[in-house]
PDB file of C-alpha atoms and ligand atoms in Angstrom:
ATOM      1  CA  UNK A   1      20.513  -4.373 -21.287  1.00 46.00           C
ATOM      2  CA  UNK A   2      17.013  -3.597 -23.246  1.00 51.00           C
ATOM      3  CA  UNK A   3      14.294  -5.876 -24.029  1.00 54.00           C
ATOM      4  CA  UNK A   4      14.432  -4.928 -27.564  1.00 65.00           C
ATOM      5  CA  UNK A   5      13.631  -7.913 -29.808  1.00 87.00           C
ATOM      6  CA  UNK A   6      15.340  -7.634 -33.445  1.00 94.00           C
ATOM      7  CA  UNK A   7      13.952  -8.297 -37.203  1.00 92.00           C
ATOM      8  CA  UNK A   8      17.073  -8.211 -38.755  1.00 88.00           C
ATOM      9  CA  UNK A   9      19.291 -11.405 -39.734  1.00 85.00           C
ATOM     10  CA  UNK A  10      22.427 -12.700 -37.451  1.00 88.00           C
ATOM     11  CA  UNK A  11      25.191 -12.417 -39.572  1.00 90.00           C
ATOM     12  CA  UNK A  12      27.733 -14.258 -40.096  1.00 92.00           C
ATOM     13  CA  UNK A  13      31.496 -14.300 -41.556  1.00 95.00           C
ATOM     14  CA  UNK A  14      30.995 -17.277 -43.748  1.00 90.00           C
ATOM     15  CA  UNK A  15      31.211 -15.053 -46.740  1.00 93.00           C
ATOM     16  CA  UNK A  16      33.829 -12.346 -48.013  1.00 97.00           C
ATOM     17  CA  UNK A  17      31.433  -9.125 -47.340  1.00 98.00           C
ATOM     18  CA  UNK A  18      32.484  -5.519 -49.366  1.00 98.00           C
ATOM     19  CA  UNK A  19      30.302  -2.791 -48.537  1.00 98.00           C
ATOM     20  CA  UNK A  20      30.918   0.594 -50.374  1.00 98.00           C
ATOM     21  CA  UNK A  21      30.221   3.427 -48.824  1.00 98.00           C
ATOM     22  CA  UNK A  22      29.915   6.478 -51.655  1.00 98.00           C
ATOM     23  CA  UNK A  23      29.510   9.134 -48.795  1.00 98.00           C
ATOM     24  CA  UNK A  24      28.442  12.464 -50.376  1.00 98.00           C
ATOM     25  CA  UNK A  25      29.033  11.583 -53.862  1.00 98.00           C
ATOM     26  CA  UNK A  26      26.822  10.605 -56.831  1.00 98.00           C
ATOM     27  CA  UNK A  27      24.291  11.988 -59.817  1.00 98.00           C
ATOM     28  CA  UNK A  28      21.586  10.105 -61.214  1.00 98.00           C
ATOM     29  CA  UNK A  29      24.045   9.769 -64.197  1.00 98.00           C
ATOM     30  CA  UNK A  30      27.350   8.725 -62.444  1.00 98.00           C
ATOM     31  CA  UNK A  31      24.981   6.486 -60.404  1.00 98.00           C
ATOM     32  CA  UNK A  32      23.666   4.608 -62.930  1.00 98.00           C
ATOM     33  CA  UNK A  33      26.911   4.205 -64.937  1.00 98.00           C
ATOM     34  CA  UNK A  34      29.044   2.918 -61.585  1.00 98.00           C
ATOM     35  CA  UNK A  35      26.207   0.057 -61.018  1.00 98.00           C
ATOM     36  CA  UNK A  36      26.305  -0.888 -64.356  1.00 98.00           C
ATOM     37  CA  UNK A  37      30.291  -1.184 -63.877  1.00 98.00           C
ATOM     38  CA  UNK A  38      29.815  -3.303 -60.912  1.00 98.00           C
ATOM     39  CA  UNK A  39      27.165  -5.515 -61.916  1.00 98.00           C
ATOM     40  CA  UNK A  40      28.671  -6.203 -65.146  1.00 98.00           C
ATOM     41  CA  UNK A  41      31.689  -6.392 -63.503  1.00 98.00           C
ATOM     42  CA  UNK A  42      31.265  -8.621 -60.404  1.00 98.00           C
ATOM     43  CA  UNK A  43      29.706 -11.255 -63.435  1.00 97.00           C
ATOM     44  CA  UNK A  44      32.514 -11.592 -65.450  1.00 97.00           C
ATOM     45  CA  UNK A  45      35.046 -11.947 -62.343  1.00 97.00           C
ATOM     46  CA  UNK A  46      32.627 -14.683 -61.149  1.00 96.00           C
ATOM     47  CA  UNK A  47      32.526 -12.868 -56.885  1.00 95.00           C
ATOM     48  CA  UNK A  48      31.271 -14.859 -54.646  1.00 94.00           C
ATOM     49  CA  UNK A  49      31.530 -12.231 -52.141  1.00 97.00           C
ATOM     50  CA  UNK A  50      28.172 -10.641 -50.364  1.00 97.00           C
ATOM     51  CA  UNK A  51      28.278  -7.269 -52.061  1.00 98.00           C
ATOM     52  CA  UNK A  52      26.514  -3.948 -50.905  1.00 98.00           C
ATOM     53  CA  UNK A  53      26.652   0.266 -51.538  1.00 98.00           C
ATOM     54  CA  UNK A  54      25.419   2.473 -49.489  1.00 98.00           C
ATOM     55  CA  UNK A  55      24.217   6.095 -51.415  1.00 98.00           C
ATOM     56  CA  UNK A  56      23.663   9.127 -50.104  1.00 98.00           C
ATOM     57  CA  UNK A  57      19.664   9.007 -49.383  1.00 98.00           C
ATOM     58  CA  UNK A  58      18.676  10.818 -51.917  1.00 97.00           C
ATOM     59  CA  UNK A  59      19.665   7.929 -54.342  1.00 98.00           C
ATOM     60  CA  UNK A  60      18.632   4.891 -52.157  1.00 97.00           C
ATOM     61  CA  UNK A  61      15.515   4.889 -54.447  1.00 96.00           C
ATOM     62  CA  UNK A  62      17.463   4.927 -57.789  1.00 98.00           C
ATOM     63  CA  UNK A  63      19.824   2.475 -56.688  1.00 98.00           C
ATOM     64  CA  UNK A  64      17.272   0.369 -55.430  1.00 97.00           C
ATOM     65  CA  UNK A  65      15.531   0.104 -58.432  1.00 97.00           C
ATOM     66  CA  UNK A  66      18.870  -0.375 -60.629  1.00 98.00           C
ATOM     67  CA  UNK A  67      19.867  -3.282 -58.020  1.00 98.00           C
ATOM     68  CA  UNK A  68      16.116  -5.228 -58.082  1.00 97.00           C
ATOM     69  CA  UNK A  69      16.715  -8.670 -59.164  1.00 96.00           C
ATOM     70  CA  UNK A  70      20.439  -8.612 -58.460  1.00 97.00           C
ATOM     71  CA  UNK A  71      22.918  -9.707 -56.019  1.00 96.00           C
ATOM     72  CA  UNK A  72      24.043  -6.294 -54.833  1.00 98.00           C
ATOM     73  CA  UNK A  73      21.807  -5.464 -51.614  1.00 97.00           C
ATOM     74  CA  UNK A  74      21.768  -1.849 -50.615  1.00 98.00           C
ATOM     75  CA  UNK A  75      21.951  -0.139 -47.550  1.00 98.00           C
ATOM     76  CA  UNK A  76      22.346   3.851 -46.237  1.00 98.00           C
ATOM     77  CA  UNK A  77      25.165   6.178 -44.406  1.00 98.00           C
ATOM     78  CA  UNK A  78      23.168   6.526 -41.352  1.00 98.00           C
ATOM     79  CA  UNK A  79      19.742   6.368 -39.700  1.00 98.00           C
ATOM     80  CA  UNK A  80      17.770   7.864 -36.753  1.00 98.00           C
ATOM     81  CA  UNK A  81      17.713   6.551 -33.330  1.00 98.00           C
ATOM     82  CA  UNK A  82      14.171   7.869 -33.119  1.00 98.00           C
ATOM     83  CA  UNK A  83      11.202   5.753 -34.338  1.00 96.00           C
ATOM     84  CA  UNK A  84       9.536   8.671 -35.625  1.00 96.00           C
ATOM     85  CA  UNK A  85       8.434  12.212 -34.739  1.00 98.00           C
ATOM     86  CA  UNK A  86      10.197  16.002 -34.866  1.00 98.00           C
ATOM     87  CA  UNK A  87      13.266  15.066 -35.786  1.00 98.00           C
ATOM     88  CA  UNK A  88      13.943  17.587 -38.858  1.00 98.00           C
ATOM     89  CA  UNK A  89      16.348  16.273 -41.153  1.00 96.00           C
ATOM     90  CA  UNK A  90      16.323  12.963 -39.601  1.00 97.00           C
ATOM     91  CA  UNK A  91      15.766   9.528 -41.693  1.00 98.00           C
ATOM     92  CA  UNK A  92      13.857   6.307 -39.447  1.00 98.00           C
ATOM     93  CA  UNK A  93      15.065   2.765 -40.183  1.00 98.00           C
ATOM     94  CA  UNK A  94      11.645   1.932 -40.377  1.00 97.00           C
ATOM     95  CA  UNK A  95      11.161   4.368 -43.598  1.00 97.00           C
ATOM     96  CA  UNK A  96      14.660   2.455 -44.434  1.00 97.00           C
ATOM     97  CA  UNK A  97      13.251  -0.855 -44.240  1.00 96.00           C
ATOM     98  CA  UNK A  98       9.890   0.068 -45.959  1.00 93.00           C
ATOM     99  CA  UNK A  99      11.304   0.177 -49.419  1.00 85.00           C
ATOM    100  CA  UNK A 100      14.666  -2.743 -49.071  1.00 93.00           C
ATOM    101  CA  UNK A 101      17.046  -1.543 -47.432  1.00 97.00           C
ATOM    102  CA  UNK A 102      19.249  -3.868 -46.006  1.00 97.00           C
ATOM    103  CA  UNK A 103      22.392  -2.171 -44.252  1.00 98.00           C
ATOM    104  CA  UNK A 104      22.839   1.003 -42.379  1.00 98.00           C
ATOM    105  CA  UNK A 105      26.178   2.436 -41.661  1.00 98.00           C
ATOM    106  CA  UNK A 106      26.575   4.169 -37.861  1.00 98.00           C
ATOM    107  CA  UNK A 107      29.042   5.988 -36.339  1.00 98.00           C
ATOM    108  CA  UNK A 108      31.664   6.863 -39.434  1.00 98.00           C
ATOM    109  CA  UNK A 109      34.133   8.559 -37.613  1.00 96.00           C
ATOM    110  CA  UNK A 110      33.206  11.063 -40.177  1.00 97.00           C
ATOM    111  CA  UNK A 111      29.870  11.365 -38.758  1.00 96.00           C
ATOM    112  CA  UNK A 112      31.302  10.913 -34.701  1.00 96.00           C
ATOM    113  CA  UNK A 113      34.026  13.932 -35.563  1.00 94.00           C
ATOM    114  CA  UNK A 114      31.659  16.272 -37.655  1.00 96.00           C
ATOM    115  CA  UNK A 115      28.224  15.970 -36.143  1.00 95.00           C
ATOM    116  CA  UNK A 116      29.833  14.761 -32.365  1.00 96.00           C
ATOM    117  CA  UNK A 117      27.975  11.620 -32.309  1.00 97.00           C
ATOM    118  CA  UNK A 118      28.454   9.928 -28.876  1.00 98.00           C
ATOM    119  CA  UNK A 119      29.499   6.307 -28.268  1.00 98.00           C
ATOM    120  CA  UNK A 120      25.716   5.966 -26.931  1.00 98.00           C
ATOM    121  CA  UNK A 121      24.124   7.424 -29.782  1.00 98.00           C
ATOM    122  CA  UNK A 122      26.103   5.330 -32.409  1.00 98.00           C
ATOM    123  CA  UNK A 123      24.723   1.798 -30.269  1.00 98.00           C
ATOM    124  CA  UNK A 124      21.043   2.978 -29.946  1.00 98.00           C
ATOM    125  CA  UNK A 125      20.865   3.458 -34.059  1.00 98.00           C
ATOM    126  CA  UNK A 126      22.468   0.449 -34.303  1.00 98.00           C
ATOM    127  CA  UNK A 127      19.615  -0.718 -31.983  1.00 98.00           C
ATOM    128  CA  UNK A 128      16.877   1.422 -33.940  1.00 98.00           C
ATOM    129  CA  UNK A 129      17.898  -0.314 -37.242  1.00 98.00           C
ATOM    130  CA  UNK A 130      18.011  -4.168 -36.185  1.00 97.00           C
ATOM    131  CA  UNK A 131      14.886  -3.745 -34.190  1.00 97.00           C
ATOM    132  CA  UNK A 132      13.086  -2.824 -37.877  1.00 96.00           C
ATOM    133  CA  UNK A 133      15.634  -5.468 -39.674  1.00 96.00           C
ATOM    134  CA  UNK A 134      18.238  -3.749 -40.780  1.00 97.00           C
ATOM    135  CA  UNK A 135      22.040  -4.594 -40.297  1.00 97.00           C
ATOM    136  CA  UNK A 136      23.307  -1.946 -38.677  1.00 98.00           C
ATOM    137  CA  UNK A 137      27.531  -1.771 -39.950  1.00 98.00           C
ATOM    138  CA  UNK A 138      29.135  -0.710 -36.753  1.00 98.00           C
ATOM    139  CA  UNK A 139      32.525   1.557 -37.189  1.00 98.00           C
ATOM    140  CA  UNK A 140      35.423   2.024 -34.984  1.00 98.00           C
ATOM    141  CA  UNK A 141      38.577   3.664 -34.990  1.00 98.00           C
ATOM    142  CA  UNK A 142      40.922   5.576 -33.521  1.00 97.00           C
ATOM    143  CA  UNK A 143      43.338   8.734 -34.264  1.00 96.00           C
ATOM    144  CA  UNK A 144      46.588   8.945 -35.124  1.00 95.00           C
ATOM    145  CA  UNK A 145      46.980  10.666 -31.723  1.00 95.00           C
ATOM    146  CA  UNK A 146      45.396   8.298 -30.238  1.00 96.00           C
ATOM    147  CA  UNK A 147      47.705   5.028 -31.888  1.00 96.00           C
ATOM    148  CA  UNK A 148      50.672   7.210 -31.262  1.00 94.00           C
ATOM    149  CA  UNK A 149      49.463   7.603 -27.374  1.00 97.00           C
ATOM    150  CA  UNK A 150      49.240   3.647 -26.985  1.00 97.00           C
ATOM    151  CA  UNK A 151      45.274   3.952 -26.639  1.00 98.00           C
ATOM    152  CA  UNK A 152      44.005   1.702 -29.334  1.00 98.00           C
ATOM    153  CA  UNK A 153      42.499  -0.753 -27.548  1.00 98.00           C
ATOM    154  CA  UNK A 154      41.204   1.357 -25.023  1.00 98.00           C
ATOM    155  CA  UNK A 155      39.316   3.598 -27.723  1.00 98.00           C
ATOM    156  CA  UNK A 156      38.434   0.865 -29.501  1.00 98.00           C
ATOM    157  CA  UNK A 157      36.649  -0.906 -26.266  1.00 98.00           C
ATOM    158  CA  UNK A 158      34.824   2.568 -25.344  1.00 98.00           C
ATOM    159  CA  UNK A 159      32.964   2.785 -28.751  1.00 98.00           C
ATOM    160  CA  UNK A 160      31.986  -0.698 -28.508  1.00 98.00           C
ATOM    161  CA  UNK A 161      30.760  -0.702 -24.876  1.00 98.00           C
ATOM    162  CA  UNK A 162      26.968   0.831 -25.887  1.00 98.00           C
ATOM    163  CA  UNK A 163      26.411  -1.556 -28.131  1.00 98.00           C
ATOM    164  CA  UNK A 164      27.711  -4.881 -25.789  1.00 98.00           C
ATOM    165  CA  UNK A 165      25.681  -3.337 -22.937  1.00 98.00           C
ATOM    166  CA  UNK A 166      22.101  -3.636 -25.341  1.00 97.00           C
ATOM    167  CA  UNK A 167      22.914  -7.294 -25.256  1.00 96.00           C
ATOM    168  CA  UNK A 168      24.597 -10.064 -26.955  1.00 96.00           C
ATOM    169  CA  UNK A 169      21.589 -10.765 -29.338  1.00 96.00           C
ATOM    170  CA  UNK A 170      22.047  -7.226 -31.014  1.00 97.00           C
ATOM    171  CA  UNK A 171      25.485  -7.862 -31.440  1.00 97.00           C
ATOM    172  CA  UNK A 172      25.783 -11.271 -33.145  1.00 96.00           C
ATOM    173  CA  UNK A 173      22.997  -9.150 -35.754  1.00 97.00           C
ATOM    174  CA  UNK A 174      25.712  -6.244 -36.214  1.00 98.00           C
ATOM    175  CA  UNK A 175      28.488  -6.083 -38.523  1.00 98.00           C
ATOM    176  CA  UNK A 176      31.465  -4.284 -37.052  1.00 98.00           C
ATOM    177  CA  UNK A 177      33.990  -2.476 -39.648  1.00 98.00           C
ATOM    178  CA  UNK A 178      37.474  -1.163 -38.024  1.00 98.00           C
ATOM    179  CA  UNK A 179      38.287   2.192 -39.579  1.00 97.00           C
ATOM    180  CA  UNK A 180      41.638   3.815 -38.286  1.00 97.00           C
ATOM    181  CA  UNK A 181      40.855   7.239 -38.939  1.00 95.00           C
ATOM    182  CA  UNK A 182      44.051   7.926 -40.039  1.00 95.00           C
ATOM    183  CA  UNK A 183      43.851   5.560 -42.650  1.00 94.00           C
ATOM    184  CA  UNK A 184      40.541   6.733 -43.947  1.00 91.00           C
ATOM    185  CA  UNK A 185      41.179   8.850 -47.668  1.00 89.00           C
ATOM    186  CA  UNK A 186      44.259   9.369 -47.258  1.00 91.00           C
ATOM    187  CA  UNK A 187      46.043   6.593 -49.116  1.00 88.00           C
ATOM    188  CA  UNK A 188      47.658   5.373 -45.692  1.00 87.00           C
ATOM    189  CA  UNK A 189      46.595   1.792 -45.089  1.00 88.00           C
ATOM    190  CA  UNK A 190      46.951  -0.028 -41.979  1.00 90.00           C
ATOM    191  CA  UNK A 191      49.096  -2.764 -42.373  1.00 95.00           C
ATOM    192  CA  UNK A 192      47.130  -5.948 -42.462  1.00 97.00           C
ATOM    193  CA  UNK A 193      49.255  -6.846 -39.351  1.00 97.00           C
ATOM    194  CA  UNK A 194      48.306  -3.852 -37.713  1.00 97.00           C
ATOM    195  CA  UNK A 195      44.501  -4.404 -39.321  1.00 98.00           C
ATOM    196  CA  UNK A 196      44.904  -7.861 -37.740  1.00 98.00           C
ATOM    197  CA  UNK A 197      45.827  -7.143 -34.528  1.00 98.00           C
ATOM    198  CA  UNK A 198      42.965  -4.455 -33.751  1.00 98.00           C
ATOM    199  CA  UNK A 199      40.358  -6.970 -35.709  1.00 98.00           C
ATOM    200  CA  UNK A 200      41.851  -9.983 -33.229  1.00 98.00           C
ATOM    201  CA  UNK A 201      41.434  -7.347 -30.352  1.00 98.00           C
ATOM    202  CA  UNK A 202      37.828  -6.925 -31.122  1.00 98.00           C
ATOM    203  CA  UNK A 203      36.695 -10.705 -32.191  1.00 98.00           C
ATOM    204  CA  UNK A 204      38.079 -11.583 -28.717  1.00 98.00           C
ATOM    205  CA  UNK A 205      35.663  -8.762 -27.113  1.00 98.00           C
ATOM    206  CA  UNK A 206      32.871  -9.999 -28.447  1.00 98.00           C
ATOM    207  CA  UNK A 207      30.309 -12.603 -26.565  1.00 97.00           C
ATOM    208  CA  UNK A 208      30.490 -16.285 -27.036  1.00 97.00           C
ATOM    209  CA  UNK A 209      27.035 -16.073 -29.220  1.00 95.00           C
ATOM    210  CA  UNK A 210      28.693 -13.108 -31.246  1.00 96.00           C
ATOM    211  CA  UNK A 211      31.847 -14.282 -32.328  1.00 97.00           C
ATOM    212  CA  UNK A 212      31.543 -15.315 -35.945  1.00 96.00           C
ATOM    213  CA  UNK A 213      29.919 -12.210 -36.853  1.00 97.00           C
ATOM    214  CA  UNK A 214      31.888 -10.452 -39.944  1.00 98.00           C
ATOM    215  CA  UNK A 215      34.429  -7.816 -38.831  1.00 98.00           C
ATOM    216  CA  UNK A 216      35.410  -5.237 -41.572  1.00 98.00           C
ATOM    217  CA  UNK A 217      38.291  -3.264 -42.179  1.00 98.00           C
ATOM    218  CA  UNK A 218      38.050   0.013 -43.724  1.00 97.00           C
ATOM    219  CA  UNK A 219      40.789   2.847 -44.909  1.00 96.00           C
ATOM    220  CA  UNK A 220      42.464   3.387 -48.277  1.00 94.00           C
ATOM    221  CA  UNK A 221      41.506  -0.292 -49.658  1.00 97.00           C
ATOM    222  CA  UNK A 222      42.813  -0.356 -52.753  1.00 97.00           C
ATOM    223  CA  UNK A 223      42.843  -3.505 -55.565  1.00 97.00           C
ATOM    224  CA  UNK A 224      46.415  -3.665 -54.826  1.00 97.00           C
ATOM    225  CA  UNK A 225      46.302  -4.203 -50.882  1.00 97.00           C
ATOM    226  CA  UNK A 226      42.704  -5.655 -50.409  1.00 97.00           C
ATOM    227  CA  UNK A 227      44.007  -9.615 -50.782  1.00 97.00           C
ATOM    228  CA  UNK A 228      46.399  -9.458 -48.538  1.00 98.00           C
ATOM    229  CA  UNK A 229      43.965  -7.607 -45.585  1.00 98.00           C
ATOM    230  CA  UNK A 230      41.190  -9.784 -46.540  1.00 98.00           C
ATOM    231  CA  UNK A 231      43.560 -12.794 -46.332  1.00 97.00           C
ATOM    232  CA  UNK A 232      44.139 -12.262 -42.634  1.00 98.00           C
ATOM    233  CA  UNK A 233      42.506 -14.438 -39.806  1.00 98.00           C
ATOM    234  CA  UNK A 234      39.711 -11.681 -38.254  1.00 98.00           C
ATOM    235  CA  UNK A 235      39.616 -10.157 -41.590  1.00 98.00           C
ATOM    236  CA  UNK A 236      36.295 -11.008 -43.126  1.00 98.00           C
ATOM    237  CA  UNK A 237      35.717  -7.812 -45.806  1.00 98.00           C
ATOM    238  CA  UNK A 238      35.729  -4.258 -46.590  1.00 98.00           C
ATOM    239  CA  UNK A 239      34.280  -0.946 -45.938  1.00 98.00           C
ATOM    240  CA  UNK A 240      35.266   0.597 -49.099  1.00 98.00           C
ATOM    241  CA  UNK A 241      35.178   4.398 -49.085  1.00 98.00           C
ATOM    242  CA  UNK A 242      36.896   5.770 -52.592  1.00 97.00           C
ATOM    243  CA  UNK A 243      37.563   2.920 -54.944  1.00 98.00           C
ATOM    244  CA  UNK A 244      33.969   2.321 -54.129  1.00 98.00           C
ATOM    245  CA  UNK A 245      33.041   5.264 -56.660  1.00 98.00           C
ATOM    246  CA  UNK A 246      35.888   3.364 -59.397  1.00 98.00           C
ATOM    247  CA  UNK A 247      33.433   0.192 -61.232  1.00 98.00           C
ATOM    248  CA  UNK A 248      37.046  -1.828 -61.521  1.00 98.00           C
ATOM    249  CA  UNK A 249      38.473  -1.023 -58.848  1.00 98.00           C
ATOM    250  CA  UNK A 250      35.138  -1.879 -56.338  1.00 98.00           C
ATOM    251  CA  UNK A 251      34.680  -5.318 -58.624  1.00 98.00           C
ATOM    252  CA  UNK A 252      38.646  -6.002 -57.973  1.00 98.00           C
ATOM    253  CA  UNK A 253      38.428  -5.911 -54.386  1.00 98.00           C
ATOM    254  CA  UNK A 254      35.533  -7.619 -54.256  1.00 98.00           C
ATOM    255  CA  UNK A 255      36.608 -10.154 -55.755  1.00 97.00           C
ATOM    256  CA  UNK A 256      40.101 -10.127 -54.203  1.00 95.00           C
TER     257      UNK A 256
HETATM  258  O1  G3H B   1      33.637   4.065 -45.133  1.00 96.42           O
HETATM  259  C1  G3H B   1      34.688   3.992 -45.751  1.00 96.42           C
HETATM  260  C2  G3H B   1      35.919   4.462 -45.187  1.00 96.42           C
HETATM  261  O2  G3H B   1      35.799   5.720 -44.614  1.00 96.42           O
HETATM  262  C3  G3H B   1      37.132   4.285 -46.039  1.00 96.42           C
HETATM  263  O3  G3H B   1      37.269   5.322 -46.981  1.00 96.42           O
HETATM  264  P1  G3H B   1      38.495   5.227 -48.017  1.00 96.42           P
HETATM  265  O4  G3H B   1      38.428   3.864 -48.623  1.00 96.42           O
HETATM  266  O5  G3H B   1      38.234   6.321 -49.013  1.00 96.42           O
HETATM  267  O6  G3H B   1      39.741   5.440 -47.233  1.00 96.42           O
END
C-alpha cells in the first residue's frame, strides 16, 4: 500500500457512463464531423448519461476545444507511469491534466497483448493519473483460451490485484471496464448474463469504500444489444470501441 494521496474525483455509478474509445482512428476532418454527430445527437435524444471519448493524443487538443462548454468530457488511451523525465514517446498525466483531461484509459488488452504491459504497470498508471486528477478507466479481460480453460475469475482477480494492493482510496477513484478479449471487434458480445456474472464477480472484489464505483463493460456494443447489458444489476455503462467512430450509433447507446 503507497501513501499516494489522489486529486481526482471518487466516482460513482449513480449515472449511466459511455466512454468511447476511437483507438488509432481519426483526422481533423472525421473528428470534427463525429463530435458534431454526437453533440447534436445526444441533444435531441435528451441522454442523461455521463458521456466521454478518448482520441488518439494527437487530437486531445482538437477535441478539447470542439467539446469546451459541453457535456462531453474527454479523456486519452493511455498515460505514463512516470512523472516526468527520459521517457521517449511517453505522455505524463500531469501534461494530461494541464489542458482538461478528465479520463485515461490503462491496460486495453490491446495495449497488455501488443506492448506486454504487466498487471503492475497497468495499477501504477492508474496510480500516476489519479494522483494528478485524472480517472484512470481500468480494463480487464480474459481470452477465449482462457474462458474455455475455466480461468475467468482467476485472470480477472490477477489484473486487479496491483491496483487493490495501492489501497482502497485509489480504487473507489477508478472506473473499472470488463473487456473479454474475445469479444473486443469482433462482433461477438458477451451475453449480458455472462457480462453480469464477471461484473458481479468483480463488484464483490472490491472494498467496502469501493463498491459503488461504475463498472463498464466493453466488446462489440452495438445500439441493438447495449439496453439489455446496461440493464443488468453490475452493469453501469460502456467502453465503446467501434460504434464509437458511428455519430448514431455512439448517441444510441448512450442513450440506451
Ligand atoms: O475499448 C473498447 C473496446 O476494445 C471495445 O471495442 P469494440 O466495441 O470495437 O469491440
Amino acid at each position: 500500500m503507497t501513501d499516494a494521496s489522489y486529486k481526482s474525483d471518487l466516482v460513482t455509478r449513480a449515472n449511466k457512463l459511455v466512454i468511447g474509445n476511437w483507438k488509432m482512428n481519426g483526422s481533423m476532418e472525421s473528428n470534427h464531423a463525429l463530435l458534431d454527430g454526437v453533440l447534436v445527437g445526444l441533444e435531441q435524444a435528451g441522454c442523461k448519461a455521463v458521456v466521454a471519448v478518448c482520441s488518439p493524443f494527437p487530437y486531445l487538443a482538437q477535441v478539447a476545444g470542439l467539446l469546451k462548454g459541453t457535456a462531453v468530457s474527454w479523456g486519452a488511451q493511455d498515460v505514463s507511469a512516470h512523472g516526468q523525465g527520459a521517457y521517449t514517446g511517453e505522455v505524463s498525466a500531469a501534461m494530461l491534466s494541464e489542458f482538461g483531461c478528465r479520463w485515461a484509459i490503462v491496460g486495453h488488452s490491446e495495449r497488455r497483448a501488443m506492448h506486454q504491459e504487466s498487471a503492475q504497470l497497468v495499477a501504477d498508471k492508474a496510480e500516476a493519473a489519479a494522483t494528478v486528477g485524472l480517472t484512470p478507466v481500468f480494463c480487464v479481460g480474459e481470452t477465449l483460451a482462457e474462458r474455455e480453460a475455466d480461468r475467468v475469475q482467476s485472470v480477472i482477480a490477477a489484473q486487479l490485484a496491483p491496483l487493490f494492493a495501492k489501497g482502497d482510496d485509489l480504487v473507489a477513484r477508478t472506473v473499472v471496464a470488463y473487456e473479454p478479449v474475445w469479444a473486443i471487434g469482433t462482433g461477438k458480445t458477451a451475453s449480458p448474463e455472462q457480462a453480469q456474472q464477471v461484473h458481479g464477480f468483480i463488484r464483490a472484489q472490491l472494498p467496502a469504500s469501493a463498491k459503488s464505483i461504475p463498472l463498464l463493460y466493453g466488446g462489440s456494443v452495438k445500439p441493438d444489444n447495449a439496453a439489455t447489458l446496461f440493464a443488468m444489476d453490475d452493469i453501469d455503462g460502456g467502453l465503446i470501441g467501434g460504434a464509437a467512430l458511428v455519430a448514431k450509433d455512439f448517441v444510441a447507446i448512450a442513450a440506451a
